[in-house]
Amino acid sequence: MLKAKTRWQLASYDEHLAANLAAETKLTPLVSKLLVIRGIHTPEQVRDFLQPGPEMFYDPYLLNGMEKSVHRILQAIKRQEPICIYGDYDADGVSSTSLMVHLFRQMGAVFDYYIPNRFTEGYGLHKEALAHLHNSGFKLIVTVDTGISAVEQVEYANRLGLDVIVTDHHEPPAVIPEAFAVINPKKPGCTYPFDMLAGVGVAFKLGHALLGEAPLHLADLAALGTIADLVPLVDENRILAKVGLQRLNHTENPGLQALIRACGLSENELSAGHVGFALGPRLNASGRLETAAAAVKLLVTEDAQEADECAVTLDNLNRERQELVQQMTEEAVEMVKSQFPPDQNHVLVVAKEGWNVGVVGIVASRLVEMFYRPTIVLGIDPEKGTAKGSARSITGFDMYEALTACKEWLPHYGGHTMAAGMTLPVENLGLLREKLNELAGQWLGADDFIPLTKVDVALEPEEVSMDAVEQLAMLAPYGMGNPTPLVMLRDMETAGMRTIGRDENHLKCTLTRSGNNIDAIGFNWAHVTRQVTPKATFHVLGELSVNEWNGNRKPQMTIRDLTVPHRQIFDWRGSRDKVDKWKQLMSEPDSLTLVFRQESHEVLSGLITEEQRSFVRLVAANVGEPGSEGGRRTLILYDLPRQRSALQAIIPVWNEAERIYCLFGDPDLGMERLHCPGREHFKQLYQFFMQVPVVRHEHLDALARKLNWKRPLLDGMLDVFAELEFIIAEAEQYRFRPAADKRPLESSRIYASWKEEAELATELLLSSSEGLIQVFHQMVEPVT
């Protein structure tokens, strides 16, 4: 058995509807099923989803406040009134600001932009900044990706005589700012057909209204912010992402060209994944570590050299950010393990002086991935006595609701179900941690702490055809709301399993069933090679793609998770690198090694630490049974048991184990001692004693050679004769007793034990792998 890393939740869908859709659209059954799961049920919806284009954009004037905003902006441009674009420091805010810069530049406006400093000002509109802008001569402020909660700040701007147009996409509070105009598809009373635009999407719609047509020449910036902000890639967001990625792959923006080069992606067909994991993080790095000035300058410059310089700056900042995140993550992990162990904490709250508040959200995400607990990571400001941080949650734990229940200790907080931010006095950290753990104990069950993976469809291997896999590309771009399809293959065997990569940490194999073969690769799955047997049957989750090599195109699965639903017995008998293999297995936290021989136990005891001694147990008649070791999924049988009763003694741990490794049978075990001699051997030895009644110890080697036996065999037979009183064992010699009573060999306890040991060794060592499993089934496995 090999447990999956996550809980698998298979999507349900109307099979009849999917079959009809496949017939009507000529799509493969796989793609039709995926479309139905995504809520696409008619050929018309299929066309709109698979072929999104600019003609499908909604009328921007359907956005409440658009007409008034356009009129005011055009008035300002005509009068040459200075306009300030007020943005945000994340990738969405940066791309929104940059899109408006290009737009106003195109329209001949007098303008500048302003983005607050994350560390000195924080998110959103600030009175000091508004005063500064007023004193600088600005008359109109246009916010992008911010402003919907700035009730007091907008009121202050109004008193200064500033007109503020808010464009935002965040959840509106109960009270909306009394701005000149507010454009937000989520605003109460707004009837716009789609309310999940990113900040840059709202800015794009403003540009659409100002120009009278969609600003497709800026769609690359719109795609950048839309994908990086993790909004659902459906409806208008899908159009922006699709059209924008096409534009991005042929962009004329010098900054984007330089950024693509800095990422090493000049030769790639850019996808949503490249934006989310390469371009976006570099834009975010500027605002996380310094100000967002370099990121905006990159996207608005018209000078190629300046663009290259900015791109290099962002790339360096991103490397610095990665190093900082790695360092903080290591410190946070150590803090969790030593102070707040996950088995005792439903929610992790860690804080430290010196932690950069610009990256605490990333660190929180890392801890969630590692421990799968709702997590808050905070940086402490010792001078102010405050802690500022970010939270990331798991399915089933509403972080915003939980923080609301703790609001008496939280002067400032905000967010949503899965993520939030907060600032609080340091002395409140313990109270916050205690209350959140209490809430998690009430809201979550044991299964909630196992990550959940949503699976689209279970396929038969014959369904994985080139046509089906090639058609999957039509569903891109993938992202939130339209995830990369995840499929399940059941009851698969493997062929050609091997490790690949410079560090041999990746897995390559062929999945096979009933003559159908599918190539598979698992990045960082090399550990599976020692956790599965050659005959194991797998259930596999993965993503399908086309693998092209030397002109050959074949379907390939990228493994995301797998499980072996049955107990596995690994035949590692006779391994010459036995100790090395044992050490590898011992490094797993759920292992238990059983040894049946005192000499083996003494050897292993010298190779382990004091803390590891409980992971190595001696099973012998005078020591007692090993007992049940709950949670020991890996069981290692290091050497051969002497009696069948020893195997019976391990039944409790055997039944709990998922993987059982047979390491016994090494060449230096003294195999000749495991061969029990027959009656002819004993008869031969008896006849020798009749001829030579006294045999001194120093002559035993010569005697063994004369009889053509190994010395341990001779020693064992002498012990049997001594027990039966055929000979007398004296200090330096064996003396024959010719008048001894005749007794059958079977009456000897030593001989019976030796015979049982030899028969057991024969069964366990000389059987085939299949035979070994059968032996264990008969001896140890419970009857079903």
Short mmCIF file of C-alpha atoms in Angstrom, two decimals, residues 305-577:
data_model
loop_
_atom_site.label_atom_id
_atom_site.label_comp_id
_atom_site.label_asym_id
_atom_site.label_seq_id
_atom_site.Cartn_x
_atom_site.Cartn_y
_atom_site.Cartn_z
CA GLN A 305 18.10 50.15 -22.80
CA GLU A 306 16.15 51.47 -19.83
CA ALA A 307 13.82 48.50 -20.15
CA ASP A 308 16.74 46.07 -19.99
CA GLU A 309 18.10 47.83 -16.91
CA CYS A 310 14.73 47.67 -15.17
CA ALA A 311 14.27 44.02 -16.12
CA VAL A 312 17.67 43.13 -14.66
CA THR A 313 16.78 45.06 -11.50
CA LEU A 314 13.51 43.15 -11.14
CA ASP A 315 15.22 39.82 -11.84
CA ASN A 316 17.81 40.54 -9.14
CA LEU A 317 15.10 41.63 -6.73
CA ASN A 318 13.22 38.43 -7.44
CA ARG A 319 16.32 36.36 -6.66
CA GLU A 320 16.74 38.34 -3.46
CA ARG A 321 13.06 37.75 -2.70
CA GLN A 322 13.46 34.01 -3.29
CA GLU A 323 16.45 33.85 -0.95
CA LEU A 324 14.61 35.86 1.67
CA VAL A 325 11.53 33.65 1.40
CA GLN A 326 13.70 30.53 1.69
CA GLN A 327 15.45 31.86 4.78
CA MET A 328 12.23 32.98 6.46
CA THR A 329 10.52 29.71 5.56
CA GLU A 330 13.31 27.69 7.15
CA GLU A 331 13.10 29.81 10.30
CA ALA A 332 9.31 29.51 10.38
CA VAL A 333 9.41 25.73 9.87
CA GLU A 334 11.88 25.34 12.73
CA MET A 335 9.67 27.52 14.91
CA VAL A 336 6.62 25.40 14.07
CA LYS A 337 8.39 22.12 14.78
CA SER A 338 9.97 23.25 18.03
CA GLN A 339 7.24 25.48 19.51
CA PHE A 340 3.93 24.85 17.74
CA PRO A 341 3.93 21.24 16.44
CA PRO A 342 1.10 20.66 13.95
CA ASP A 343 -0.18 17.61 15.83
CA GLN A 344 -0.97 19.97 18.72
CA ASN A 345 -1.98 23.07 16.74
CA HIS A 346 -4.89 23.27 14.32
CA VAL A 347 -3.81 26.80 13.28
CA LEU A 348 -0.19 27.94 12.99
CA VAL A 349 0.65 31.48 14.13
CA VAL A 350 4.35 32.36 13.95
CA ALA A 351 5.99 35.76 14.34
CA LYS A 352 9.52 37.10 14.54
CA GLU A 353 11.40 40.36 14.60
CA GLY A 354 13.12 41.16 11.32
CA TRP A 355 10.79 39.20 9.08
CA ASN A 356 10.01 41.19 5.94
CA VAL A 357 6.28 41.91 5.87
CA GLY A 358 6.43 42.09 2.07
CA VAL A 359 6.87 38.33 1.77
CA VAL A 360 5.09 36.94 4.84
CA GLY A 361 2.15 35.91 2.63
CA ILE A 362 4.44 33.75 0.50
CA VAL A 363 5.94 32.17 3.61
CA ALA A 364 2.44 31.49 4.95
CA SER A 365 1.57 29.73 1.69
CA ARG A 366 4.71 27.60 2.00
CA LEU A 367 3.75 26.53 5.51
CA VAL A 368 0.24 25.64 4.37
CA GLU A 369 1.75 23.47 1.62
CA MET A 370 4.05 21.78 4.11
CA PHE A 371 1.78 21.32 7.14
CA TYR A 372 -1.72 21.90 5.69
CA ARG A 373 -2.88 24.06 8.55
CA PRO A 374 -4.42 27.54 8.41
CA THR A 375 -1.36 29.73 8.88
CA ILE A 376 -0.53 33.29 9.90
CA VAL A 377 3.02 34.64 9.51
CA LEU A 378 3.88 38.04 10.98
CA GLY A 379 6.83 40.38 11.15
CA ILE A 380 7.33 42.12 14.51
CA ASP A 381 8.20 45.80 14.76
CA PRO A 382 9.85 46.09 18.20
CA GLU A 383 9.74 49.88 18.23
CA LYS A 384 5.97 50.03 17.68
CA GLY A 385 5.29 46.84 19.59
CA THR A 386 3.15 45.56 16.73
CA ALA A 387 3.04 42.51 14.51
CA LYS A 388 1.97 42.79 10.87
CA GLY A 389 1.33 39.77 8.71
CA SER A 390 -0.64 37.68 6.29
CA ALA A 391 -2.83 34.63 6.62
CA ARG A 392 -3.49 31.73 4.28
CA SER A 393 -6.16 29.14 4.95
CA ILE A 394 -7.36 25.69 3.94
CA THR A 395 -10.71 24.45 2.68
CA GLY A 396 -13.29 24.52 5.44
CA PHE A 397 -11.74 27.28 7.53
CA ASP A 398 -13.05 30.76 6.70
CA MET A 399 -10.11 32.94 7.66
CA TYR A 400 -12.00 36.22 7.48
CA GLU A 401 -14.79 34.86 9.67
CA ALA A 402 -12.23 33.51 12.12
CA LEU A 403 -10.42 36.84 12.35
CA THR A 404 -13.75 38.59 12.84
CA ALA A 405 -14.31 36.34 15.85
CA CYS A 406 -10.96 37.63 17.15
CA LYS A 407 -11.53 41.29 16.34
CA GLU A 408 -11.17 42.38 19.98
CA TRP A 409 -7.45 41.68 19.60
CA LEU A 410 -7.15 42.91 16.00
CA PRO A 411 -7.19 46.69 15.51
CA HIS A 412 -6.73 46.22 11.75
CA TYR A 413 -7.57 43.22 9.61
CA GLY A 414 -9.18 42.42 6.27
CA GLY A 415 -9.37 39.76 3.61
CA HIS A 416 -11.55 36.88 2.55
CA THR A 417 -12.12 33.18 3.10
CA MET A 418 -8.69 31.91 2.05
CA ALA A 419 -6.38 34.88 2.68
CA ALA A 420 -6.18 37.90 4.94
CA GLY A 421 -3.91 40.54 6.41
CA MET A 422 -3.75 42.00 9.88
CA THR A 423 -1.87 44.22 12.33
CA LEU A 424 -2.04 43.72 16.09
CA PRO A 425 -0.16 44.42 19.32
CA VAL A 426 2.52 41.82 20.01
CA GLU A 427 0.99 41.01 23.39
CA ASN A 428 -2.18 39.81 21.62
CA LEU A 429 -0.43 37.09 19.60
CA GLY A 430 -0.96 34.39 22.23
CA LEU A 431 -4.64 35.23 22.61
CA LEU A 432 -5.10 35.21 18.83
CA ARG A 433 -3.39 31.83 18.51
CA GLU A 434 -5.44 30.32 21.32
CA LYS A 435 -8.77 31.55 19.93
CA LEU A 436 -8.03 30.47 16.35
CA ASN A 437 -7.07 26.99 17.54
CA GLU A 438 -10.30 26.82 19.50
CA LEU A 439 -12.31 27.79 16.41
CA ALA A 440 -10.49 25.29 14.20
CA GLY A 441 -11.22 22.56 16.72
CA GLN A 442 -14.91 23.38 16.38
CA TRP A 443 -15.04 23.88 12.60
CA LEU A 444 -12.69 21.20 11.28
CA GLY A 445 -12.58 17.41 11.46
CA ALA A 446 -9.63 15.04 11.03
CA ASP A 447 -10.14 14.71 7.26
CA ASP A 448 -10.06 18.49 6.84
CA PHE A 449 -6.36 18.44 7.64
CA ILE A 450 -5.66 16.25 4.60
CA PRO A 451 -5.26 18.34 1.42
CA LEU A 452 -8.13 18.02 -1.05
CA THR A 453 -7.50 17.49 -4.77
CA LYS A 454 -10.39 17.99 -7.14
CA VAL A 455 -10.26 15.48 -10.00
CA ASP A 456 -12.10 16.08 -13.26
CA VAL A 457 -12.63 12.62 -14.70
CA ALA A 458 -11.63 8.98 -14.33
CA LEU A 459 -10.47 7.58 -17.67
CA GLU A 460 -9.88 4.19 -19.16
CA PRO A 461 -6.35 4.01 -20.62
CA GLU A 462 -7.72 3.54 -24.14
CA GLU A 463 -9.39 6.97 -23.86
CA VAL A 464 -5.98 8.66 -23.68
CA SER A 465 -5.57 9.15 -27.43
CA MET A 466 -3.55 11.72 -29.35
CA ASP A 467 -6.78 13.35 -30.57
CA ALA A 468 -8.06 13.73 -27.02
CA VAL A 469 -4.79 15.10 -25.67
CA GLU A 470 -4.33 17.53 -28.58
CA GLN A 471 -7.86 18.85 -28.12
CA LEU A 472 -7.09 19.67 -24.49
CA ALA A 473 -5.04 22.64 -25.70
CA MET A 474 -8.29 24.26 -26.78
CA LEU A 475 -9.30 24.64 -23.13
CA ALA A 476 -6.30 26.88 -22.33
CA PRO A 477 -5.45 29.33 -20.90
CA TYR A 478 -5.67 27.59 -17.56
CA GLY A 479 -5.94 29.25 -14.18
CA MET A 480 -8.39 29.94 -11.39
CA GLY A 481 -11.88 28.94 -12.46
CA ASN A 482 -10.47 26.92 -15.36
CA PRO A 483 -7.80 24.69 -13.85
CA THR A 484 -5.56 22.42 -15.86
CA PRO A 485 -7.60 19.19 -16.31
CA LEU A 486 -6.69 16.54 -13.78
CA VAL A 487 -7.55 12.97 -14.74
CA MET A 488 -7.45 9.65 -12.92
CA LEU A 489 -6.29 6.28 -14.22
CA ARG A 490 -7.20 3.27 -12.08
CA ASP A 491 -5.54 -0.13 -11.67
CA MET A 492 -2.44 0.65 -13.72
CA GLU A 493 0.82 -1.29 -13.61
CA THR A 494 4.21 0.17 -14.47
CA ALA A 495 6.99 -0.80 -16.82
CA GLY A 496 10.46 0.65 -17.13
CA MET A 497 10.30 2.58 -13.87
CA ARG A 498 13.51 4.55 -13.39
CA THR A 499 14.89 7.76 -11.91
CA ILE A 500 16.03 10.61 -14.15
CA GLY A 501 17.44 14.12 -13.79
CA ARG A 502 20.78 15.47 -12.68
CA ASP A 503 20.06 14.53 -9.08
CA GLU A 504 17.93 11.52 -10.09
CA ASN A 505 14.97 12.92 -8.20
CA HIS A 506 12.40 12.55 -10.99
CA LEU A 507 10.45 9.45 -12.01
CA LYS A 508 9.99 8.11 -15.54
CA CYS A 509 7.87 5.08 -16.38
CA THR A 510 5.17 3.62 -18.59
CA LEU A 511 1.69 3.10 -17.20
CA THR A 512 0.07 0.01 -18.65
CA ARG A 513 -3.14 -1.99 -18.51
CA SER A 514 -4.66 -4.47 -20.95
CA GLY A 515 -2.09 -3.65 -23.62
CA ASN A 516 -2.61 0.11 -23.42
CA ASN A 517 0.56 2.04 -22.59
CA ILE A 518 0.92 5.67 -21.50
CA ASP A 519 4.25 7.39 -20.88
CA ALA A 520 4.43 9.12 -17.51
CA ILE A 521 6.80 11.44 -15.72
CA GLY A 522 6.72 12.49 -12.08
CA PHE A 523 8.80 15.47 -11.03
CA ASN A 524 10.28 14.93 -7.55
CA TRP A 525 8.60 11.52 -7.39
CA ALA A 526 11.79 9.41 -7.52
CA HIS A 527 11.19 8.23 -3.94
CA VAL A 528 8.35 6.08 -5.25
CA THR A 529 10.83 3.67 -6.85
CA ARG A 530 11.69 2.26 -3.41
CA GLN A 531 8.10 2.39 -2.18
CA VAL A 532 6.45 0.22 -4.83
CA THR A 533 6.97 -3.33 -5.96
CA PRO A 534 7.32 -4.32 -9.62
CA LYS A 535 3.86 -5.88 -9.56
CA ALA A 536 2.12 -3.04 -7.74
CA THR A 537 -1.21 -1.75 -9.04
CA PHE A 538 -1.59 2.03 -9.06
CA HIS A 539 -4.32 4.62 -9.12
CA VAL A 540 -2.72 7.72 -10.67
CA LEU A 541 -3.72 11.38 -10.92
CA GLY A 542 -2.08 13.53 -13.53
CA GLU A 543 -2.19 16.08 -16.30
CA LEU A 544 -2.13 14.98 -19.93
CA SER A 545 0.00 16.57 -22.60
CA VAL A 546 1.78 15.76 -25.85
CA ASN A 547 5.39 14.66 -25.56
CA GLU A 548 7.39 15.25 -28.73
CA TRP A 549 10.79 13.64 -29.13
CA ASN A 550 12.75 13.15 -32.34
CA GLY A 551 9.64 13.86 -34.38
CA ASN A 552 7.50 11.33 -32.48
CA ARG A 553 4.40 12.63 -30.73
CA LYS A 554 2.83 10.59 -27.94
CA PRO A 555 0.46 11.25 -25.05
CA GLN A 556 2.20 11.71 -21.71
CA MET A 557 0.92 12.02 -18.16
CA THR A 558 2.59 14.28 -15.64
CA ILE A 559 1.99 12.59 -12.29
CA ARG A 560 0.48 14.78 -9.57
CA ASP A 561 -0.46 12.08 -7.06
CA LEU A 562 -0.69 8.31 -6.86
CA THR A 563 -1.68 5.54 -4.56
CA VAL A 564 -1.16 1.80 -4.30
CA PRO A 565 -4.38 0.50 -2.71
CA HIS A 566 -2.97 -2.82 -1.53
CA ARG A 567 -0.27 -3.93 0.93
CA GLN A 568 3.12 -4.41 -0.72
CA ILE A 569 5.86 -6.89 0.06
CA PHE A 570 9.28 -5.91 -1.29
CA ASP A 571 11.65 -8.70 -2.20
CA TRP A 572 15.05 -7.25 -1.31
CA ARG A 573 16.50 -10.59 -0.17
CA GLY A 574 20.24 -11.04 -0.46
CA SER A 575 21.06 -7.38 -1.10
CA ARG A 576 24.79 -6.83 -0.89
CA ASP A 577 24.19 -3.17 0.00
#
